Amino acid sequence: MSNKFEIDPLLDFDLLKKLVVGIGEVSDITGVPTRKIRYWEEKGIIESEKEGEGTTRRYNYLNIKKILLIQELIEEGFTLDAAAKKVEDRMKNINEVFLKLANSASNKKEVE
Amino acid sequence: MSNKFEIDPLLDFDLLKKLVVGIGEVSDITGVPTRKIRYWEEKGIIESEKEGEGTTRRYNYLNIKKILLIQELIEEGFTLDAAAKKVEDRMKNINEVFLKLANSASNKKEVE
DNA sequence: CTTATTTTGTAACTAGGTTACAATACATGT
DNA sequence: ACATGTATTGTAACCTAGTTACAAAATAAG
């Protein structure tokens, strides 16, 4: 029915959830300067997880994925805003799938 | 083999070639301000047919089509330059088909 | 030949997007 | 805890893309 069994061994969501990095690493990974990342966040285009007031930004898999997608569209010739809007739509699907997989993975663990 | 016979009665290329208008009409047709059309031409994005030095711009079907395509892409969120590049590719096909049809049409006329 | 349309150049202008700087706050290892 | 590296902001500067206004001179068209 699903391809759950194929990707299951590859995706450890419990690990993935812990895989959270600072803005510097995001910049290294994506090639987007830190100042630019913050600017995009100011504009409401991307989000980061702040673990409280007066703390530093933290980025998880989905946050970083979004940044990468936006960058791609900009390179394709889209406006920043247009790229943001397009990615917004795509992220809805990605989030959905991600959560679905994450849940089925943790359910499985409970059964074990 | 081809759909030539279906569109043949609709497309009179001898007429189409004569269907050439000034920049004002192009602006009315496309909704793009005349100043903008000239600016795009300055940048080498579109072309018009000047019938000699010190004359006014004239636009045929393909010229106008190009303007419309560019405008669409800009509305989709593309940069002017990016839109121009994309349309450039599309126009190659359109031109080809157009010429092919135009030739077969005039050939047919000669046979008649 | 008179009225409407076009052509240019110049210049102004908006805004989109990015970046530099610097002073302050935060994180982290040993 | 203290020293070193990393993050956070605000402010301001910056660049370029893209568009538009204006106005005087040239063309077109009825």
Coordinates of N, CA, C and O in Angstrom, one line a residue, chain A residues 4-106:
Chain A
K4 N 6.1 3.0 3.1 CA 6.6 3.2 4.4 C 7.7 2.3 4.8 O 8.7 2.7 5.4
F5 N 7.6 1.0 4.3 CA 8.6 0.0 4.6 C 9.9 0.2 4.0 O 10.9 -0.2 4.5
E6 N 9.8 0.9 2.8 CA 11.1 1.2 2.1 C 11.9 2.3 2.8 O 13.1 2.2 2.9
I7 N 11.2 3.3 3.2 CA 12.0 4.5 3.7 C 12.1 4.4 5.2 O 13.0 5.1 5.8
D8 N 11.4 3.5 5.8 CA 11.4 3.4 7.3 C 12.8 3.3 7.8 O 13.2 4.0 8.8
P9 N 13.6 2.4 7.3 CA 15.0 2.2 7.9 C 15.8 3.5 7.7 O 16.8 3.7 8.4
L10 N 15.5 4.3 6.7 CA 16.3 5.5 6.4 C 16.0 6.6 7.3 O 16.9 7.4 7.6
L11 N 14.7 6.8 7.6 CA 14.3 8.0 8.3 C 14.0 7.7 9.8 O 13.0 7.1 10.1
D12 N 14.8 8.2 10.6 CA 14.6 8.1 12.0 C 14.1 9.4 12.5 O 14.9 10.4 12.7
F13 N 12.8 9.6 12.7 CA 12.2 10.9 13.0 C 12.6 11.3 14.4 O 12.6 12.5 14.7
D14 N 12.8 10.4 15.3 CA 13.2 10.8 16.6 C 14.6 11.5 16.5 O 14.9 12.4 17.3
L15 N 15.4 11.0 15.7 CA 16.7 11.6 15.5 C 16.5 13.0 14.8 O 17.0 14.0 15.2
L16 N 15.7 12.9 13.7 CA 15.5 14.1 12.9 C 15.0 15.3 13.8 O 15.3 16.5 13.5
K17 N 14.2 15.0 14.7 CA 13.6 16.1 15.6 C 14.7 16.7 16.4 O 14.6 17.9 16.8
K18 N 15.7 15.9 16.7 CA 16.8 16.5 17.5 C 17.8 17.2 16.7 O 18.7 17.9 17.3
L19 N 17.7 17.0 15.4 CA 18.7 17.6 14.5 C 18.4 19.1 14.3 O 17.8 19.4 13.3
V20 N 18.9 19.9 15.2 CA 18.6 21.3 15.1 C 19.9 22.1 15.2 O 20.7 21.8 16.1
V21 N 20.0 23.0 14.4 CA 21.3 23.7 14.3 C 21.1 25.2 14.4 O 20.0 25.8 14.2
G22 N 22.2 26.0 14.6 CA 22.2 27.4 14.7 C 22.3 28.0 13.3 O 22.5 27.4 12.3
I23 N 22.2 29.4 13.3 CA 22.1 30.1 12.0 C 23.4 30.0 11.2 O 23.3 30.0 10.0
G24 N 24.5 29.9 11.9 CA 25.8 29.8 11.2 C 25.8 28.5 10.4 O 26.2 28.5 9.2
E25 N 25.4 27.4 11.0 CA 25.4 26.1 10.2 C 24.5 26.2 9.1 O 24.7 25.6 8.0
V26 N 23.3 26.8 9.3 CA 22.3 26.9 8.2 C 23.0 27.6 7.0 O 22.8 27.3 5.9
S27 N 23.7 28.7 7.4 CA 24.3 29.5 6.3 C 25.4 28.6 5.6 O 25.5 28.7 4.4
D28 N 26.1 27.8 6.3 CA 27.1 26.9 5.7 C 26.4 25.9 4.8 O 26.8 25.7 3.7
I29 N 25.3 25.4 5.3 CA 24.6 24.3 4.5 C 24.0 24.9 3.3 O 24.1 24.3 2.2
T30 N 23.4 26.0 3.4 CA 22.6 26.5 2.3 C 23.3 27.5 1.4 O 22.9 27.8 0.3
G31 N 24.3 28.1 2.0 CA 25.0 29.1 1.2 C 24.4 30.5 1.3 O 24.8 31.5 0.6
V32 N 23.4 30.6 2.1 CA 22.7 31.9 2.3 C 23.3 32.6 3.5 O 23.3 32.0 4.6
P33 N 23.8 33.8 3.3 CA 24.4 34.6 4.4 C 23.4 34.7 5.6 O 22.2 34.9 5.4
T34 N 24.0 34.7 6.8 CA 23.2 34.8 8.0 C 22.3 36.1 8.0 O 21.1 36.0 8.4
R35 N 22.8 37.2 7.6 CA 22.1 38.4 7.6 C 20.8 38.3 6.7 O 19.8 38.9 7.0
K36 N 21.0 37.6 5.6 CA 19.9 37.4 4.7 C 18.8 36.5 5.3 O 17.7 36.8 5.2
I37 N 19.3 35.5 6.0 CA 18.3 34.6 6.6 C 17.5 35.3 7.6 O 16.3 35.2 7.7
R38 N 18.1 36.2 8.4 CA 17.4 37.0 9.4 C 16.4 37.9 8.7 O 15.3 38.1 9.1
Y39 N 16.9 38.5 7.6 CA 16.0 39.4 6.9 C 14.8 38.7 6.3 O 13.7 39.2 6.4
W40 N 15.0 37.5 5.8 CA 13.8 36.8 5.3 C 12.9 36.5 6.5 O 11.6 36.4 6.3
E41 N 13.4 36.2 7.7 CA 12.6 35.9 8.8 C 11.8 37.2 9.2 O 10.6 37.1 9.5
E42 N 12.4 38.3 9.2 CA 11.8 39.6 9.5 C 10.6 39.8 8.6 O 9.5 40.3 9.1
K43 N 10.7 39.4 7.4 CA 9.7 39.6 6.4 C 8.6 38.6 6.5 O 7.6 38.6 5.8
G44 N 8.8 37.6 7.4 CA 7.8 36.6 7.7 C 7.8 35.5 6.7 O 6.9 34.7 6.6
I45 N 8.9 35.4 5.9 CA 9.0 34.4 4.9 C 9.4 33.0 5.5 O 8.9 32.0 5.0
I46 N 10.3 33.0 6.4 CA 10.7 31.8 7.0 C 10.6 31.9 8.6 O 10.4 33.0 9.1
E47 N 10.7 30.8 9.2 CA 10.6 30.8 10.7 C 11.7 30.0 11.3 O 12.3 29.2 10.6
S48 N 12.0 30.3 12.5 CA 13.0 29.5 13.3 C 12.4 29.3 14.6 O 11.4 29.9 15.0
E49 N 13.0 28.3 15.3 CA 12.4 28.0 16.6 C 13.3 28.7 17.7 O 14.4 28.3 17.9
K50 N 12.7 29.7 18.3 CA 13.4 30.3 19.4 C 12.9 29.6 20.7 O 11.7 29.5 20.9
E51 N 13.8 29.2 21.5 CA 13.5 28.4 22.7 C 13.2 29.3 23.9 O 13.4 28.9 25.0
G52 N 12.8 30.5 23.6 CA 12.5 31.4 24.7 C 13.0 32.8 24.4 O 13.6 33.0 23.3
E53 N 12.6 33.8 25.2 CA 13.0 35.2 24.9 C 14.5 35.3 25.0 O 15.2 34.7 25.9
G54 N 15.1 36.2 24.2 CA 16.5 36.4 24.3 C 17.4 35.2 24.1 O 18.4 35.0 24.8
T55 N 17.0 34.3 23.2 CA 17.8 33.2 22.8 C 18.2 33.2 21.4 O 17.7 34.1 20.6
T56 N 19.0 32.3 20.9 CA 19.4 32.3 19.5 C 18.4 31.5 18.7 O 17.7 30.6 19.2
R57 N 18.4 31.7 17.4 CA 17.6 31.0 16.5 C 18.1 29.5 16.3 O 19.3 29.3 16.2
R58 N 17.1 28.6 16.2 CA 17.5 27.2 15.9 C 16.7 26.8 14.7 O 15.5 27.1 14.6
Y59 N 17.3 26.0 13.9 CA 16.6 25.5 12.7 C 16.6 24.0 12.6 O 17.6 23.3 12.8
N60 N 15.4 23.5 12.2 CA 15.3 22.1 12.0 C 15.2 21.7 10.5 O 15.3 22.6 9.7
Y61 N 15.0 20.5 10.3 CA 15.0 20.0 8.9 C 14.1 20.8 8.0 O 14.5 21.3 6.9
L62 N 12.9 21.0 8.4 CA 11.9 21.7 7.6 C 12.2 23.1 7.4 O 12.0 23.7 6.3
N63 N 12.7 23.8 8.4 CA 13.1 25.2 8.3 C 14.2 25.3 7.2 O 14.1 26.2 6.3
I64 N 15.1 24.5 7.2 CA 16.2 24.6 6.3 C 15.8 24.2 4.9 O 16.2 24.9 3.9
K65 N 14.9 23.2 4.8 CA 14.4 22.8 3.5 C 13.7 24.0 2.8 O 13.9 24.3 1.6
K66 N 13.0 24.8 3.6 CA 12.3 25.9 3.1 C 13.2 26.9 2.5 O 13.0 27.5 1.5
I67 N 14.3 27.2 3.3 CA 15.3 28.1 2.8 C 15.9 27.7 1.5 O 16.0 28.5 0.6
L68 N 16.2 26.4 1.4 CA 16.7 25.9 0.1 C 15.8 26.1 -1.0 O 16.2 26.5 -2.1
L69 N 14.5 25.8 -0.8 CA 13.5 25.9 -1.9 C 13.4 27.4 -2.4 O 13.4 27.7 -3.5
I70 N 13.4 28.3 -1.4 CA 13.3 29.7 -1.8 C 14.5 30.1 -2.6 O 14.3 30.8 -3.6
Q71 N 15.6 29.7 -2.2 CA 16.8 30.1 -2.9 C 16.8 29.5 -4.3 O 17.2 30.2 -5.2
E72 N 16.3 28.3 -4.5 CA 16.2 27.8 -5.8 C 15.3 28.6 -6.7 O 15.7 28.9 -7.9
L73 N 14.2 29.0 -6.2 CA 13.3 29.7 -7.0 C 13.8 31.1 -7.4 O 13.6 31.6 -8.5
I74 N 14.5 31.7 -6.5 CA 15.2 33.0 -6.8 C 16.2 32.8 -7.9 O 16.2 33.7 -8.8
E75 N 16.9 31.7 -7.8 CA 17.9 31.5 -8.9 C 17.2 31.2 -10.2 O 17.7 31.5 -11.3
E76 N 16.0 30.7 -10.2 CA 15.2 30.5 -11.4 C 14.6 31.8 -12.0 O 14.1 31.8 -13.0
G77 N 14.8 32.9 -11.2 CA 14.3 34.2 -11.7 C 13.1 34.7 -11.0 O 12.5 35.7 -11.5
F78 N 12.6 34.1 -10.0 CA 11.5 34.6 -9.3 C 11.9 35.7 -8.3 O 13.0 35.8 -7.8
T79 N 10.9 36.6 -8.1 CA 11.0 37.6 -7.0 C 11.1 36.9 -5.7 O 10.6 35.8 -5.5
L80 N 11.7 37.6 -4.7 CA 11.7 37.0 -3.4 C 10.3 36.7 -2.9 O 10.0 35.6 -2.4
D81 N 9.4 37.6 -3.0 CA 8.0 37.5 -2.5 C 7.3 36.3 -3.3 O 6.6 35.5 -2.7
A82 N 7.5 36.3 -4.6 CA 6.9 35.3 -5.4 C 7.4 33.9 -5.0 O 6.6 33.0 -4.9
A83 N 8.7 33.9 -4.8 CA 9.3 32.6 -4.4 C 8.7 32.1 -3.1 O 8.4 31.0 -2.9
A84 N 8.6 33.1 -2.2 CA 8.1 32.8 -0.9 C 6.7 32.2 -1.0 O 6.3 31.2 -0.3
K85 N 5.9 32.8 -1.8 CA 4.5 32.4 -1.9 C 4.4 31.0 -2.5 O 3.7 30.1 -2.0
K86 N 5.2 30.7 -3.5 CA 5.2 29.4 -4.1 C 5.7 28.3 -3.2 O 5.1 27.3 -3.1
V87 N 6.7 28.7 -2.4 CA 7.3 27.7 -1.5 C 6.2 27.4 -0.4 O 6.1 26.3 0.1
E88 N 5.5 28.5 0.0 CA 4.5 28.3 1.0 C 3.6 27.2 0.7 O 3.3 26.3 1.5
D89 N 3.1 27.1 -0.6 CA 2.2 26.1 -1.0 C 2.9 24.7 -0.9 O 2.4 23.7 -0.4
R90 N 4.1 24.7 -1.4 CA 4.9 23.4 -1.5 C 5.1 22.9 -0.1 O 5.0 21.7 0.2
M91 N 5.3 23.8 0.9 CA 5.7 23.4 2.2 C 4.4 22.7 2.9 O 4.6 21.9 3.8
K92 N 3.3 23.1 2.5 CA 2.1 22.5 3.1 C 2.1 21.0 2.8 O 1.8 20.2 3.7
N93 N 2.4 20.6 1.6 CA 2.4 19.2 1.3 C 3.6 18.5 2.1 O 3.4 17.5 2.7
I94 N 4.7 19.2 2.0 CA 5.9 18.6 2.7 C 5.6 18.4 4.1 O 5.9 17.3 4.7
N95 N 5.1 19.4 4.8 CA 4.8 19.3 6.2 C 3.8 18.1 6.5 O 4.0 17.3 7.4
E96 N 2.8 18.0 5.6 CA 1.8 17.0 5.8 C 2.4 15.6 5.8 O 2.3 14.8 6.7
V97 N 3.2 15.4 4.7 CA 3.8 14.1 4.5 C 4.8 13.8 5.7 O 4.8 12.7 6.2
F98 N 5.5 14.8 6.0 CA 6.5 14.7 7.1 C 5.8 14.2 8.4 O 6.2 13.3 9.0
L99 N 4.7 14.9 8.7 CA 4.0 14.6 10.0 C 3.4 13.2 9.9 O 3.5 12.4 10.9
K100 N 2.9 12.9 8.8 CA 2.3 11.6 8.6 C 3.3 10.5 8.9 O 3.1 9.5 9.6
L101 N 4.5 10.7 8.2 CA 5.5 9.7 8.4 C 6.0 9.7 9.8 O 6.3 8.6 10.4
A102 N 6.2 10.8 10.4 CA 6.7 10.9 11.8 C 5.8 10.2 12.7 O 6.2 9.4 13.6
N103 N 4.5 10.3 12.5 CA 3.5 9.7 13.4 C 3.5 8.2 13.2 O 3.6 7.4 14.2
S104 N 3.5 7.7 12.0 CA 3.5 6.3 11.7 C 4.8 5.7 12.3 O 4.8 4.5 12.8
A105 N 5.9 6.4 12.2 CA 7.1 5.9 12.8 C 7.1 5.7 14.3 O 7.4 4.7 14.8
S106 N 6.5 6.7 15.0 CA 6.5 6.6 16.4 C 5.4 5.6 16.9 O 5.6 4.9 17.9

